C-alpha positions as YAML, in Angstrom:
chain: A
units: angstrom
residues:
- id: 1
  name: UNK
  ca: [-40.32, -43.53, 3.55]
- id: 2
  name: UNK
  ca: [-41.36, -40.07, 3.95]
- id: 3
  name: UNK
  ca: [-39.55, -39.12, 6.95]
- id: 4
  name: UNK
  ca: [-36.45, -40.48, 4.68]
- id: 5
  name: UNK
  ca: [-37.55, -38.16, 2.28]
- id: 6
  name: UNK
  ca: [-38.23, -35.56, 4.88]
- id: 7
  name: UNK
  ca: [-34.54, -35.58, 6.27]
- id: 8
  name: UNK
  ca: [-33.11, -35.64, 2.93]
- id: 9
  name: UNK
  ca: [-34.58, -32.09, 1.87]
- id: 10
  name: UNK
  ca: [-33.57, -30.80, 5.04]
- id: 11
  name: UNK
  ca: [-30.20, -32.14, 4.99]
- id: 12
  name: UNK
  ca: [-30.36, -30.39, 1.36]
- id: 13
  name: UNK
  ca: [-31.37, -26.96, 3.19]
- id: 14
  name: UNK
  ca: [-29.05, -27.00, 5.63]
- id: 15
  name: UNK
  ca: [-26.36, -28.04, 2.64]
- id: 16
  name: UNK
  ca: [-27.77, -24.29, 0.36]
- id: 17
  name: UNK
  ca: [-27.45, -22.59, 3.73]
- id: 18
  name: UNK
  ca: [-24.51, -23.65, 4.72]
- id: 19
  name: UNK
  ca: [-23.08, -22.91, 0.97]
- id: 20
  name: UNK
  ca: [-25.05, -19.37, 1.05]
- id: 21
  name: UNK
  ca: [-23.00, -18.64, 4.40]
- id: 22
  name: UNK
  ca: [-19.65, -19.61, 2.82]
- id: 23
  name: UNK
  ca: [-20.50, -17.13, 0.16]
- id: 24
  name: UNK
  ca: [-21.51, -14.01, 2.50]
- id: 25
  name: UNK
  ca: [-18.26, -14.61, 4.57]
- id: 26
  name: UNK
  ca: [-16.36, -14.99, 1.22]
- id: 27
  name: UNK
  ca: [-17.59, -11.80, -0.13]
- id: 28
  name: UNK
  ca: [-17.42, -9.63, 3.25]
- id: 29
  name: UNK
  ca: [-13.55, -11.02, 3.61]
- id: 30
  name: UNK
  ca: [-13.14, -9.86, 0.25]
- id: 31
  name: UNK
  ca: [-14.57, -6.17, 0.37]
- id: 32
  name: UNK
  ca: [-12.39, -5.92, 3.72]
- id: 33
  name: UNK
  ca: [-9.40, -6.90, 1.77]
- id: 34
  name: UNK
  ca: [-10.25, -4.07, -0.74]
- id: 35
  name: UNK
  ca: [-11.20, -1.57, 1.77]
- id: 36
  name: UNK
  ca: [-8.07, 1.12, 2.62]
- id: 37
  name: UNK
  ca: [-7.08, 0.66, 6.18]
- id: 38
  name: UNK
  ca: [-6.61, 4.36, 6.46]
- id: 39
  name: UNK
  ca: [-7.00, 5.43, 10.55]
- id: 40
  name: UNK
  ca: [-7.14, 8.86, 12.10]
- id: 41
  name: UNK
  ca: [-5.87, 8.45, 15.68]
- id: 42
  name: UNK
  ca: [-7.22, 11.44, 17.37]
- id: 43
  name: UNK
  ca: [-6.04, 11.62, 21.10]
- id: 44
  name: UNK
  ca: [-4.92, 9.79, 24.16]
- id: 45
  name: UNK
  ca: [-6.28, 10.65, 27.38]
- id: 46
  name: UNK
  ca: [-4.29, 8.75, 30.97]
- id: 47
  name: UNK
  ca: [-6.11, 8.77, 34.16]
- id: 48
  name: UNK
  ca: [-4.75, 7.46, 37.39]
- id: 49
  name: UNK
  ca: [-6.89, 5.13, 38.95]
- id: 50
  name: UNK
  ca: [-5.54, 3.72, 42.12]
- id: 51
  name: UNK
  ca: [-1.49, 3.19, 42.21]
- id: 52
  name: UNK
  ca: [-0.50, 1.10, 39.71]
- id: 53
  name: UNK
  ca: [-4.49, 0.97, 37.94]
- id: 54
  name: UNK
  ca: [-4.26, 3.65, 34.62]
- id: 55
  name: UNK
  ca: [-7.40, 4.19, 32.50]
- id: 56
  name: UNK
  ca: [-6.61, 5.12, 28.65]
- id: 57
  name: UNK
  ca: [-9.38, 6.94, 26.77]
- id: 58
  name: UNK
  ca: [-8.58, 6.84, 22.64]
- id: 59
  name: UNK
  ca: [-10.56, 8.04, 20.06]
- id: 60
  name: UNK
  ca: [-10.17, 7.11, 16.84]
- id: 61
  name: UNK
  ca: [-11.47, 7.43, 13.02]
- id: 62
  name: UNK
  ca: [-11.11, 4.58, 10.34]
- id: 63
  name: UNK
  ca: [-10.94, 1.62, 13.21]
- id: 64
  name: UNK
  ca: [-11.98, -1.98, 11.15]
- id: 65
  name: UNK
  ca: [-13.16, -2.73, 14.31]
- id: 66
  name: UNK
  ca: [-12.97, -2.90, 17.66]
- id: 67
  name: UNK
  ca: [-9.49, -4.59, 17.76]
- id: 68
  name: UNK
  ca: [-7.72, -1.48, 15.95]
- id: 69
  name: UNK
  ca: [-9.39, 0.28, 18.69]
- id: 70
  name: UNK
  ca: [-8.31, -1.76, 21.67]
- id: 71
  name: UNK
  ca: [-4.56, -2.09, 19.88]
- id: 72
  name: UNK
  ca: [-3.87, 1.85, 19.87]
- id: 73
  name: UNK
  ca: [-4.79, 1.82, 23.84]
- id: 74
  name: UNK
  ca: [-2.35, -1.08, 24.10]
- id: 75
  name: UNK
  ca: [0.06, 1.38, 22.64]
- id: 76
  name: UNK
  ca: [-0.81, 4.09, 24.70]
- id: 77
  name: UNK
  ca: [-0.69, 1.60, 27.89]
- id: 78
  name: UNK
  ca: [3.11, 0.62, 26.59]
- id: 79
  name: UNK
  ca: [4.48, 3.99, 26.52]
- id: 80
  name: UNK
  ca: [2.75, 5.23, 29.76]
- id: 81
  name: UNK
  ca: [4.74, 2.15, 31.38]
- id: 82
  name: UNK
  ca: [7.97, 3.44, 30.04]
- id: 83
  name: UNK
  ca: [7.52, 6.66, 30.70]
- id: 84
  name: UNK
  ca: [6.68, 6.06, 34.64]
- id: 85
  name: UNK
  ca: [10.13, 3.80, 34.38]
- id: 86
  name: UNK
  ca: [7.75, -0.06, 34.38]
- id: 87
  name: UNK
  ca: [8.45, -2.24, 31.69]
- id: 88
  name: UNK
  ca: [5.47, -4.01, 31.59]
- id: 89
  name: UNK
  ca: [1.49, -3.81, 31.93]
- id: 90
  name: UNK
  ca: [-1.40, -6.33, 32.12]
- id: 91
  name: UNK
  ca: [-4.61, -5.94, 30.29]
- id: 92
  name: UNK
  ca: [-7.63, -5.13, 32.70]
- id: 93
  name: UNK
  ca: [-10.40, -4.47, 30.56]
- id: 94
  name: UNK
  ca: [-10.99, -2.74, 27.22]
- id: 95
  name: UNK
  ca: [-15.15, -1.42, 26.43]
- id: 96
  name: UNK
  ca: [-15.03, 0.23, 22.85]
- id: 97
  name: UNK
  ca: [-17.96, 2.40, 21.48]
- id: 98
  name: UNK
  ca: [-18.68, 3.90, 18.05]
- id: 99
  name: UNK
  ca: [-20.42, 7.15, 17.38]
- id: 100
  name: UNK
  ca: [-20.52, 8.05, 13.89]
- id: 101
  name: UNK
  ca: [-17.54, 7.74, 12.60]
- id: 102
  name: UNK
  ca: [-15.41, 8.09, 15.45]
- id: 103
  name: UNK
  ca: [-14.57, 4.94, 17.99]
- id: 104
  name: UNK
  ca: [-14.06, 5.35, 21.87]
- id: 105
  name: UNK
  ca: [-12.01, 3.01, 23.82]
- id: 106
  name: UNK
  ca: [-11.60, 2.95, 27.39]
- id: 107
  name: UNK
  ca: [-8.94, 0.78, 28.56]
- id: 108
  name: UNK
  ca: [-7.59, -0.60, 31.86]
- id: 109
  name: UNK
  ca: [-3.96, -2.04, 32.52]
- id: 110
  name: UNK
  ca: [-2.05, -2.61, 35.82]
- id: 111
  name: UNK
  ca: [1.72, -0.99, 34.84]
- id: 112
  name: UNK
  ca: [4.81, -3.20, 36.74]
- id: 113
  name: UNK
  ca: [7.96, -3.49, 36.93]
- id: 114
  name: UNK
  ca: [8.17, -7.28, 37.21]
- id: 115
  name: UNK
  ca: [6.59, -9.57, 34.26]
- id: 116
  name: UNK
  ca: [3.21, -9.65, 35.88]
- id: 117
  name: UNK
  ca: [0.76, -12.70, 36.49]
- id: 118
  name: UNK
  ca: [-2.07, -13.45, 33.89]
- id: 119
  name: UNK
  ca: [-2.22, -14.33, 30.22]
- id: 120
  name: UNK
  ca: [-2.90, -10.12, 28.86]
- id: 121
  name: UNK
  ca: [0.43, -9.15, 29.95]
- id: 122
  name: UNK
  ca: [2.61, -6.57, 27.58]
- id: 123
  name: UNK
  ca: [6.42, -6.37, 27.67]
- id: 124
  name: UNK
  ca: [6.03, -2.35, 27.28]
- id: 125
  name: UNK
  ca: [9.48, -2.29, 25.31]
- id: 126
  name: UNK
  ca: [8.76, -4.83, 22.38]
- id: 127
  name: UNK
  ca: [4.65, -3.08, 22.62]
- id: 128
  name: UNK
  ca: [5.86, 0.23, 21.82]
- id: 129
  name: UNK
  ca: [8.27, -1.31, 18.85]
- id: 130
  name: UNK
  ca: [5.96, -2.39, 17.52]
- id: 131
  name: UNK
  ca: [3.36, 0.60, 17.64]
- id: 132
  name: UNK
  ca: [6.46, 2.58, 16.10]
- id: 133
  name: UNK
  ca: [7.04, 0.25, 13.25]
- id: 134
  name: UNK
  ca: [2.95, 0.28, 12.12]
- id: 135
  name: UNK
  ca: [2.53, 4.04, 12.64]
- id: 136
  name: UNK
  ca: [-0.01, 3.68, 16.22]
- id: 137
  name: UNK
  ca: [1.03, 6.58, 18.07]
- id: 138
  name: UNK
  ca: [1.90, 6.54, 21.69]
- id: 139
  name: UNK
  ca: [1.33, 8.56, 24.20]
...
């Protein structure tokens, strides 16, 4: 009879944790909602790594995250491709860092002219569209 009585309280303190959790993400989706997107992008930087291999550096002020981070080299990525006359690219890699308030990426992307293989591929066209349309500069 105890242990029943045992597993009920903990079934009860998993139940408050579980509803404290619900409440944390509840009010840190809410202060994100509230929060200004409002980004600084503050340079592109290309370098050649081996043939068809191209590094972007970005740097970048009011990133939510590391995903607003990774998205701007993406652009940057798309319009390099154009620009060397590919139409596509295929995500490598992608290491973000924050210091203070600004956030490094450093990206890696095979460019091609031929849909390459792998799920991370970009058509560089549709990419840089889209960049356009939510004000992400290129390169």
């Amino acid at each position: 009879m105890a242990r029943v009585a045992y597993l009920g309280a903990a079934v009860a303190a998993l139940a408050a944790c579980s509803q404290d959790a619900e409440v944390s993400r509840a009010v840190a989706s809410a202060e994100r909602a509230t929060t200004p997107y409002a980004p600084e992008y503050l340079g592109i930087g290309t370098r050649l790594l081996d043939g068809d291999l191209v590094a972007f550096d970005v740097e970048m002020t009011g990133a939510r995250g590391n995903a607003d981070v990774a998205r701007y080299a993406e652009c940057a990525a798309a319009r390099y491709a154009l620009i060397r006359g590919y139409g596509f690219a295929r995500h490598v890699r992608t290491a973000v860092d924050k210091r203070g308030e600004v956030w490094e990426g450093d990206a890696t992307y095979v460019i091609s002219d031929a849909l390459p293989d792998g799920l991370a591929t970009i058509d560089a066209e549709v990419v840089v569209a889209a960049c356009e349309e939510n004000g992400i500069p290129t390169i």
